[in-house]
mmCIF file of C-alpha atoms in Angstrom:
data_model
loop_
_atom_site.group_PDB
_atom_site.id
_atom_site.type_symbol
_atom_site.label_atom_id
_atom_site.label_comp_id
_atom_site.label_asym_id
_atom_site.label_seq_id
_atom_site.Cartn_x
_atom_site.Cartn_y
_atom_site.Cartn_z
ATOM 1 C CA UNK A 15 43.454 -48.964 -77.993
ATOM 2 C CA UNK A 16 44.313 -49.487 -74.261
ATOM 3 C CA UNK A 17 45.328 -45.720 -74.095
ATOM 4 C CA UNK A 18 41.322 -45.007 -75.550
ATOM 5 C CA UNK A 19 40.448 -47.397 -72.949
ATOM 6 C CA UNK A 20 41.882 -45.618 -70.307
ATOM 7 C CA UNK A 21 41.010 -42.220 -71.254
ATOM 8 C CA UNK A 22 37.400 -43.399 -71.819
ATOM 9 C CA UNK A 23 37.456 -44.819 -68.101
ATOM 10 C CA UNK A 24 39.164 -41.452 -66.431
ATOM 11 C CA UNK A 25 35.952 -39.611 -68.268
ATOM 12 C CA UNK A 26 33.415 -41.688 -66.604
ATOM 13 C CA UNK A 27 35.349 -41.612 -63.259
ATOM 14 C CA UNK A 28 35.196 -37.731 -63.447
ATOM 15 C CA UNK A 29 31.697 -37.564 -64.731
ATOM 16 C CA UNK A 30 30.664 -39.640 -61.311
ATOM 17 C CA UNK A 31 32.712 -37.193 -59.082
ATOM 18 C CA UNK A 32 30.480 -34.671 -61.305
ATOM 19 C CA UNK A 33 27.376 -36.288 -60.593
ATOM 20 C CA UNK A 34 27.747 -36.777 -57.070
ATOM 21 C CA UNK A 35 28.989 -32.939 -56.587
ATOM 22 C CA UNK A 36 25.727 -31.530 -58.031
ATOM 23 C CA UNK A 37 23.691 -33.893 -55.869
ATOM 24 C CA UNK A 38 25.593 -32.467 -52.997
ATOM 25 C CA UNK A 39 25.038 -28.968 -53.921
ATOM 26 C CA UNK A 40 21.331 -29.798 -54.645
ATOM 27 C CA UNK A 41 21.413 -31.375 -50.670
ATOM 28 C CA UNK A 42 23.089 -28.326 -49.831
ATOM 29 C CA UNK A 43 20.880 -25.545 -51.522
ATOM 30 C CA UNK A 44 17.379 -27.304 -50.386
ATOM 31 C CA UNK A 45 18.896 -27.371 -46.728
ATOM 32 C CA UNK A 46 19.002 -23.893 -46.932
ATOM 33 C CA UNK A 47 16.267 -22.945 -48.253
ATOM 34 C CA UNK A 48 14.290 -25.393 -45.726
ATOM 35 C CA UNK A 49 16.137 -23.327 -42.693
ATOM 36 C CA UNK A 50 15.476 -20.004 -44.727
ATOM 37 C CA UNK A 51 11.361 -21.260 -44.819
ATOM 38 C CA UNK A 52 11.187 -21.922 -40.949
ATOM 39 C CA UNK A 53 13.118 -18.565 -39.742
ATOM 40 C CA UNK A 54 10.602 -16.437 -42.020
ATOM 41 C CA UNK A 55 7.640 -18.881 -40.573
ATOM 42 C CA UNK A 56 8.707 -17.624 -37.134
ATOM 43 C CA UNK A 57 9.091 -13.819 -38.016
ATOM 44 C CA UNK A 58 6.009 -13.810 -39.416
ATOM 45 C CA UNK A 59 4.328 -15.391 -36.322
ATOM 46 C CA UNK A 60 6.053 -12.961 -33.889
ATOM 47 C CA UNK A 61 5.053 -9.893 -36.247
ATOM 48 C CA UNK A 62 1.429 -11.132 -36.895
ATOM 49 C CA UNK A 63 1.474 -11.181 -32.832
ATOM 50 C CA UNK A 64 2.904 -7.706 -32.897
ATOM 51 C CA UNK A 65 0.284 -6.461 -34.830
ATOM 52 C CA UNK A 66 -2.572 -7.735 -32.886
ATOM 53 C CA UNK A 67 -2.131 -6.427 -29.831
ATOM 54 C CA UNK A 68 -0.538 -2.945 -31.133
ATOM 55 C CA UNK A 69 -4.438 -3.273 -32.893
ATOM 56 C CA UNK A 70 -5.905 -3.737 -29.611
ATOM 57 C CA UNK A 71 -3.953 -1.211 -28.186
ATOM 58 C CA UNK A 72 -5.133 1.289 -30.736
ATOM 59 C CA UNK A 73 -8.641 0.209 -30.146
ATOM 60 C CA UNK A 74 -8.989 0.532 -26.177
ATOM 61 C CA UNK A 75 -7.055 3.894 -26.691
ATOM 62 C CA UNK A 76 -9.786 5.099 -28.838
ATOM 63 C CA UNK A 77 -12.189 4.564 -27.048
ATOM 64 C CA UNK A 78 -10.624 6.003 -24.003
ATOM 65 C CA UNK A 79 -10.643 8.900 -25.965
ATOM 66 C CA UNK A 80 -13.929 9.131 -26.778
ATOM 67 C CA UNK A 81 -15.048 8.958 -22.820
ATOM 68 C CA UNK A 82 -12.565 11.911 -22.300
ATOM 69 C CA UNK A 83 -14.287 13.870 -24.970
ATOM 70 C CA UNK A 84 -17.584 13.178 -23.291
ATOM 71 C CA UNK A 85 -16.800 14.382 -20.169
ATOM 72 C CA UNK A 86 -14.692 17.712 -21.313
ATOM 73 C CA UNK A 87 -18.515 18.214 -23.362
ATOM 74 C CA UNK A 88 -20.261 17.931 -20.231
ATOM 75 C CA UNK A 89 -18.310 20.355 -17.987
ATOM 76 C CA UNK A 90 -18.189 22.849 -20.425
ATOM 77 C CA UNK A 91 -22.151 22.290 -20.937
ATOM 78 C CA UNK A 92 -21.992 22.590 -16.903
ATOM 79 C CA UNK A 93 -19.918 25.900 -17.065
ATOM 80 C CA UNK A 94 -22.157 27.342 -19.622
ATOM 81 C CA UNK A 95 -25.449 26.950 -17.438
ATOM 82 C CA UNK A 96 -23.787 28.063 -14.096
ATOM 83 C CA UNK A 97 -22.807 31.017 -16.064
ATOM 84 C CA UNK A 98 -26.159 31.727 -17.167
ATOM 85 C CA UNK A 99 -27.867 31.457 -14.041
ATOM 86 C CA UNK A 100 -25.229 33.973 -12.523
ATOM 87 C CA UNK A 101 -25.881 36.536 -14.684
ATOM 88 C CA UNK A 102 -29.809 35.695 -14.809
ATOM 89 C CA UNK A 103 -29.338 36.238 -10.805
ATOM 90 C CA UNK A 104 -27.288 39.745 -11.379
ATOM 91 C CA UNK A 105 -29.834 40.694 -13.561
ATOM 92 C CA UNK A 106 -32.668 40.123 -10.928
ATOM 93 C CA UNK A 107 -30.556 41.729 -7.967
ATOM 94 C CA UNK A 108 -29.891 44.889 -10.513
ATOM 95 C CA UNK A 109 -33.787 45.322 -11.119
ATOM 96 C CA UNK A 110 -34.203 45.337 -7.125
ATOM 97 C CA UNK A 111 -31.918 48.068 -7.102
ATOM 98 C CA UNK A 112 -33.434 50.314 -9.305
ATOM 99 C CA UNK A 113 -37.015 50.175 -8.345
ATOM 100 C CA UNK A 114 -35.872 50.661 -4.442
ATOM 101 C CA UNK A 115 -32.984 53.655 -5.315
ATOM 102 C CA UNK A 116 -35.049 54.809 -8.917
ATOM 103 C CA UNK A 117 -31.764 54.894 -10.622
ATOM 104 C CA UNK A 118 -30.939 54.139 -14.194
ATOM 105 C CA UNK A 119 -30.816 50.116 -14.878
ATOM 106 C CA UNK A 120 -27.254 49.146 -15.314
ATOM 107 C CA UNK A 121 -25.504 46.136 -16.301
ATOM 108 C CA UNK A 122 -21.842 45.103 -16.784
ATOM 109 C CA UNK A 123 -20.681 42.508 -18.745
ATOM 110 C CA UNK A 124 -19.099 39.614 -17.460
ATOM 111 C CA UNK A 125 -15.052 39.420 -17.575
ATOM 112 C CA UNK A 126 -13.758 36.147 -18.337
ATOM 113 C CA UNK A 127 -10.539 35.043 -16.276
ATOM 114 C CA UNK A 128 -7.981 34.114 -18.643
ATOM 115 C CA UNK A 129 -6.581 30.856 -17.541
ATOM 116 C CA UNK A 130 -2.470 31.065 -17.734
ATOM 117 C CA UNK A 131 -0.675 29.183 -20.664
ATOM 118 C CA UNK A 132 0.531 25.816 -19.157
ATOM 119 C CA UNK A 133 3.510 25.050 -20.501
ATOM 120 C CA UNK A 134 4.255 22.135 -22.850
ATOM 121 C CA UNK A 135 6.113 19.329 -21.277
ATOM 122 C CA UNK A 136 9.426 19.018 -21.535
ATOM 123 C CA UNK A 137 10.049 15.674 -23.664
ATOM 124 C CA UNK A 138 13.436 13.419 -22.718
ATOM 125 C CA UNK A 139 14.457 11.170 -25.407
ATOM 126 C CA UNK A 140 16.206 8.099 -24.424
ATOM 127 C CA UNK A 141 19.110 6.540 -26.086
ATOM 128 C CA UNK A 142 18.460 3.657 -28.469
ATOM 129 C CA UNK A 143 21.273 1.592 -26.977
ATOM 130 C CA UNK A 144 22.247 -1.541 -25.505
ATOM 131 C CA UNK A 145 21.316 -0.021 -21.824
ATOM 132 C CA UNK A 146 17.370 -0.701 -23.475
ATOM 133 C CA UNK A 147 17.697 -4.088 -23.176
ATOM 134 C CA UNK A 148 16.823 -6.345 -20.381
ATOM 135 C CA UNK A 149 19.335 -8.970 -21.090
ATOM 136 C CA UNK A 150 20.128 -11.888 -18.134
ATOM 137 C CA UNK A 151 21.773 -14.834 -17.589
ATOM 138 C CA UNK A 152 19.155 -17.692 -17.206
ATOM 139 C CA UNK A 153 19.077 -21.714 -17.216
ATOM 140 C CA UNK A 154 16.609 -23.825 -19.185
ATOM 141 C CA UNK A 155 14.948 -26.424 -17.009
ATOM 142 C CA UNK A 156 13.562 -28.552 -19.255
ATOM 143 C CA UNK A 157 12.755 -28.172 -23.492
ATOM 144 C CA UNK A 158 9.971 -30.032 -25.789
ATOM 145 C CA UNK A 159 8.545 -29.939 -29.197
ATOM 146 C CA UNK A 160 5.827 -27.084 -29.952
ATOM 147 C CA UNK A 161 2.575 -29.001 -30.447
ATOM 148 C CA UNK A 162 2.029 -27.255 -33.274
ATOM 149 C CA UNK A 163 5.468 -26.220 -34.872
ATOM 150 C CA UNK A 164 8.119 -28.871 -35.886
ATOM 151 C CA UNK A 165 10.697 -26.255 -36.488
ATOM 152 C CA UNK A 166 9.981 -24.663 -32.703
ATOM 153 C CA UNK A 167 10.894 -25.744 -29.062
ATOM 154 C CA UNK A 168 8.947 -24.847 -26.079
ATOM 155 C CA UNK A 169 11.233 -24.155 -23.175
ATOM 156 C CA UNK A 170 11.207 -23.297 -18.997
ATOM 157 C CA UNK A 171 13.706 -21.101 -18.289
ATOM 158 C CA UNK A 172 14.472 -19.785 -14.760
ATOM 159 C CA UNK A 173 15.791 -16.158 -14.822
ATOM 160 C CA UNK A 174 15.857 -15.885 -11.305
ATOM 161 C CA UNK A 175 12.196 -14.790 -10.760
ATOM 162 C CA UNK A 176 9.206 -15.977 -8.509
ATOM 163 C CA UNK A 177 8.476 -18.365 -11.228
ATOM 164 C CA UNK A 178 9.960 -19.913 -14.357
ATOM 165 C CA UNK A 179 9.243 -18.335 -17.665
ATOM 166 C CA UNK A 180 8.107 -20.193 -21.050
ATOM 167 C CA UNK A 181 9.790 -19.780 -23.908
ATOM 168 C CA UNK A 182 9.257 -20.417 -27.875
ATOM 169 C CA UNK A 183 12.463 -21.162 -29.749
ATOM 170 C CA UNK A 184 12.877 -21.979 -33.713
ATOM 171 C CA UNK A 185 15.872 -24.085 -32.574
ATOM 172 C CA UNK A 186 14.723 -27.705 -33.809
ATOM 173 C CA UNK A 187 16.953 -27.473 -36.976
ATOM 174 C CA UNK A 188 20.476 -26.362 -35.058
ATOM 175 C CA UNK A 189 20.084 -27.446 -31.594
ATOM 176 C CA UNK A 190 19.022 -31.513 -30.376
ATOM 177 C CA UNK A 191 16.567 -31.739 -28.021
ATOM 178 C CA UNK A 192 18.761 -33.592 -25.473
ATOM 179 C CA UNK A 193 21.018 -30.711 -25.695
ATOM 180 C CA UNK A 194 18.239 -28.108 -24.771
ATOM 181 C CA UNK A 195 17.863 -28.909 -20.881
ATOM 182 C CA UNK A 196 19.821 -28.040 -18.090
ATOM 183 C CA UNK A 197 22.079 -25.432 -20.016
ATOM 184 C CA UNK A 198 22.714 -21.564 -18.926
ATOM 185 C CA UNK A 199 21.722 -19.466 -21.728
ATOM 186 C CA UNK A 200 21.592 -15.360 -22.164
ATOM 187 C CA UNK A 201 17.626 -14.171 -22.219
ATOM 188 C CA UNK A 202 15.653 -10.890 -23.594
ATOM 189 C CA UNK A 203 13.366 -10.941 -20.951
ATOM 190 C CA UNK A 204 11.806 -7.035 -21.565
ATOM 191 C CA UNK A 205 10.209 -8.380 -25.094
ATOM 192 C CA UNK A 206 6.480 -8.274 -25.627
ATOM 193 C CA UNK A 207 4.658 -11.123 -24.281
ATOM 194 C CA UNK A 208 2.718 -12.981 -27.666
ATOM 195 C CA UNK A 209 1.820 -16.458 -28.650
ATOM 196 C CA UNK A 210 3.185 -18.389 -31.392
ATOM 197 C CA UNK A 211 1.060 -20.806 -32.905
ATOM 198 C CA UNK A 212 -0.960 -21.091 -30.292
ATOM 199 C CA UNK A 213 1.896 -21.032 -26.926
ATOM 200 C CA UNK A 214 3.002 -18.111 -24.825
ATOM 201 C CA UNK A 215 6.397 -17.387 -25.255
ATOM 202 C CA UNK A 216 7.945 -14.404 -22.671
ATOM 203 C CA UNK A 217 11.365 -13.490 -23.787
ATOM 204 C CA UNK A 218 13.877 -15.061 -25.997
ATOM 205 C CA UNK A 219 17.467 -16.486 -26.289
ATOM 206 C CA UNK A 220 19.807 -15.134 -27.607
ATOM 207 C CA UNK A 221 21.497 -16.675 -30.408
ATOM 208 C CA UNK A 222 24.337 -16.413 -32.797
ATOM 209 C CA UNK A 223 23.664 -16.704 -35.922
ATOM 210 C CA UNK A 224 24.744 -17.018 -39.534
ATOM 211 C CA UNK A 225 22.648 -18.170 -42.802
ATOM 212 C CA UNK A 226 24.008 -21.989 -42.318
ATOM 213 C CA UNK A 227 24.011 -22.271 -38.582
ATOM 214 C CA UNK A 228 22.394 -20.987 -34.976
ATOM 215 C CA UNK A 229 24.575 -21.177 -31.712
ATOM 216 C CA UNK A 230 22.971 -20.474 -28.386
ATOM 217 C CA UNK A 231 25.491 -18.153 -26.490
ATOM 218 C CA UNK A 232 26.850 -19.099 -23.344
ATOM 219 C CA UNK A 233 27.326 -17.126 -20.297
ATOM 220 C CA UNK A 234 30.769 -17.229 -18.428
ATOM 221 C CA UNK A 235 31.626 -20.100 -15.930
ATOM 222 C CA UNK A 236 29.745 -19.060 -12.640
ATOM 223 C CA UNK A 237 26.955 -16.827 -13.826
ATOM 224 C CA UNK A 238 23.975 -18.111 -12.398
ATOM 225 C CA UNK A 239 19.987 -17.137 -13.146
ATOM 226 C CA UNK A 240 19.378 -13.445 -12.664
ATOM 227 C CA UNK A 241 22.731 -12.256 -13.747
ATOM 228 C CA UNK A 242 22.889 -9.024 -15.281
ATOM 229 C CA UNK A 243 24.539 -8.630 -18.818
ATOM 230 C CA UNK A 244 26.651 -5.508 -19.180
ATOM 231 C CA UNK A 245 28.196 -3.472 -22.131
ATOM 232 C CA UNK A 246 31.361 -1.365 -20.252
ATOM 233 C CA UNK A 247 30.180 2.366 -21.097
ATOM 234 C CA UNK A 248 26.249 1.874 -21.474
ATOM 235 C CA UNK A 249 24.225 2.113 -18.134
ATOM 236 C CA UNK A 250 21.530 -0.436 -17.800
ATOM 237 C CA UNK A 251 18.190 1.141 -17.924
ATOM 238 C CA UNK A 252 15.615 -1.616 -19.949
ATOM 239 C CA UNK A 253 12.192 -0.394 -20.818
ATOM 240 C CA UNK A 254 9.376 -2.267 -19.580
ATOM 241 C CA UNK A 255 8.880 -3.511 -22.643
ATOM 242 C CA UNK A 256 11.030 -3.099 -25.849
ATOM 243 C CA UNK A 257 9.783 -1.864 -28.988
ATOM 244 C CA UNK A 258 13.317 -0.598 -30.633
ATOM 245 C CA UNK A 259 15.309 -4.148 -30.385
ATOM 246 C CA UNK A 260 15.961 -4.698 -34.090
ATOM 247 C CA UNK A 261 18.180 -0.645 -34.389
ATOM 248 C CA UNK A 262 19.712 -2.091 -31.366
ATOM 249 C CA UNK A 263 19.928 -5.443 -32.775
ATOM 250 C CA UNK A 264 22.058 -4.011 -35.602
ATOM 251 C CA UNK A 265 25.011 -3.572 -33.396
ATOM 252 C CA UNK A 266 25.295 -6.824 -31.812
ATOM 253 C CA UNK A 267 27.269 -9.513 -33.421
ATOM 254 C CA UNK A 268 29.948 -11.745 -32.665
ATOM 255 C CA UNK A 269 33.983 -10.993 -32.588
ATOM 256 C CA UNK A 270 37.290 -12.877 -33.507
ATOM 257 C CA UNK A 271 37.635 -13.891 -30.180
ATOM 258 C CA UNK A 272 33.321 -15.914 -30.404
ATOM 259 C CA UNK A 273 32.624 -13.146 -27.839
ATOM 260 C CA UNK A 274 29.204 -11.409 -27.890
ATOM 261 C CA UNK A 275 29.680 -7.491 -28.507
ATOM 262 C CA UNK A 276 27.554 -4.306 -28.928
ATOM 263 C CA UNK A 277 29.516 -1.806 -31.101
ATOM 264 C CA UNK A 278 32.746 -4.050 -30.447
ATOM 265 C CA UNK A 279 32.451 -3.901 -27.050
ATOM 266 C CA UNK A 280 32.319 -7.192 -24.987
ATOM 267 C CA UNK A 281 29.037 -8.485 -23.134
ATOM 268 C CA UNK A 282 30.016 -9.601 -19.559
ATOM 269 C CA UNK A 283 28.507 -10.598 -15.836
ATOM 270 C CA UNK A 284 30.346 -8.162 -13.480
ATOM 271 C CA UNK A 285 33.575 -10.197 -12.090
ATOM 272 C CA UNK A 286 32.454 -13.697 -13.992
ATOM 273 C CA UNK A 287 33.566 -13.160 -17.317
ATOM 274 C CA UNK A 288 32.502 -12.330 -20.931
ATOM 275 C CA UNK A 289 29.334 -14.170 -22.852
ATOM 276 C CA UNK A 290 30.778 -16.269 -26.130
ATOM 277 C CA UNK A 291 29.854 -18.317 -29.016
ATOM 278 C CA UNK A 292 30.941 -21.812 -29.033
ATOM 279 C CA UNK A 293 32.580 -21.710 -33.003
ATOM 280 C CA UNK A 294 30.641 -18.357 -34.748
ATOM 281 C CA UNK A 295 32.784 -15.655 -35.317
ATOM 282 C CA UNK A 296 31.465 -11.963 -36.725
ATOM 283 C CA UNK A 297 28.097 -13.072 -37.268
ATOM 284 C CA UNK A 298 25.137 -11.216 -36.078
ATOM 285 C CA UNK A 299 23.090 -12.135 -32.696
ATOM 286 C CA UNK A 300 19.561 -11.909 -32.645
#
């Protein structure tokens, strides 16, 4: 009986431990899908914003076209009626002749002048490489909710311009808010301009990241705002603004060592050091 007893008691022990497992997991998987719902909340704002003004792009394009068209009608129509009062006046000066000299009436035709073939521009491509990307050291003055966004931060960061830059972040679920000021962080800075849900943001930090956690990376001991970040063997030449960062984006990720790499190379600030993780390793940075 006691030995009944006791096994009866061990299976209600172990069915607790069950029970409290699966809540755990069920914590665990709605977590997850929670931080899963926010980062696709942000990608779609950035894309929607993407899309918009490539749209009005488009739009003022075409009808820059159109103008263009206008005026190439014009000139030729100009062309045409200088033409024809040329050969009107030929034709005039040629009837002169004949009734003073009472020769034959003779006309030639008109050559055209063959304008030479211009040739077709030679076209460089550029590299889609790390040297694209207008990456700097910068420090985050001071951080704060998005009005409209409780998964997003609104930031000033100084990157060692004229004046600070703002900054939208979906950061509220990794990072505390007390944590956000005063800190050096690494910043995109040559990434469209575009508003998300309703603020400007003008670059972005950089971040590694995994599907459980986001670490802001952290430039080396000295580095100050305005610092460039280097890849040994790529020469820094950012576009204006970058339209080809997720192919470069597929190359950067973290190492063994929580440094920041492109291809496996190291980022670092010339003579200060390399840019790290604080506890990701071989996770992607975006």
């Amino acid at each position: 009986m006691n030995v009944a007893r006791k096994q009866l008691n061990t299976i209600k022990i172990f069915h607790a431990k069950l029970l409290d497992t699966l809540k755990r997991l069920q914590n665990d998987l709605a977590n997850n899908y929670n931080q899963d719902i926010e980062r696709l909340k942000l990608e779609q704002e950035l894309l929607k914003a993407e899309v918009e003004v490539e749209l009005a792009k488009l739009k003022k394009e075409k009808i820059q076209i159109g103008s263009d068209l206008k005026i190439e009608v014009k000139s030729s129509n100009d062309n045409i009626n200088k033409e024809n009062i040329s050969t009107v006046k030929t034709i005039a000066n040629d009837n002169t002749d004949v009734k003073k000299n009472n020769q034959p009436f003779k006309t030639e035709k008109k050559q055209k002048k063959n304008n030479a073939a211009v040739p077709a521009k030679s076209t460089v491509t550029t590299p889609v490489d790390f040297g694209r990307l207008d990456l700097r050291v910068a420090k985050i003055l001071s951080a704060s909710k998005h009005p409209n966004a409780d998964a997003l931060y609104v930031e000033t960061i100084d990157v060692g311009e004229e004046k600070p830059r703002n900054v939208v972040s979906g950061l509220v679920k990794f990072v505390p808010l007390e944590a956000m000021s005063n800190r050096m962080v690494v910043l995109l800075c040559n990434l469209k301009p575009s508003k998300i849900r309703g603020v400007l943001s003008e670059a972005m930090v950089m971040c590694a990241s995994s599907p459980e956690n986001v670490e802001i990376l952290e430039p080396p001991p000295g580095s100050v705002p305005g610092d460039y970040i280097n890849v040994a063997g790529y020469t820094r030449s950012p576009d204006k603004v970058l339209k080809v960062f997720e192919e470069i984006a597929l190359d950067l990720k973290t190492d063994e060592n929580l440094q920041a790499t492109y291809k496996g190379i190291p980022w670092t600030v010339a003579d200060k050091g390399a840019v790290v993780a604080k506890s990701l390793k071989d996770v992607k940075i975006k």
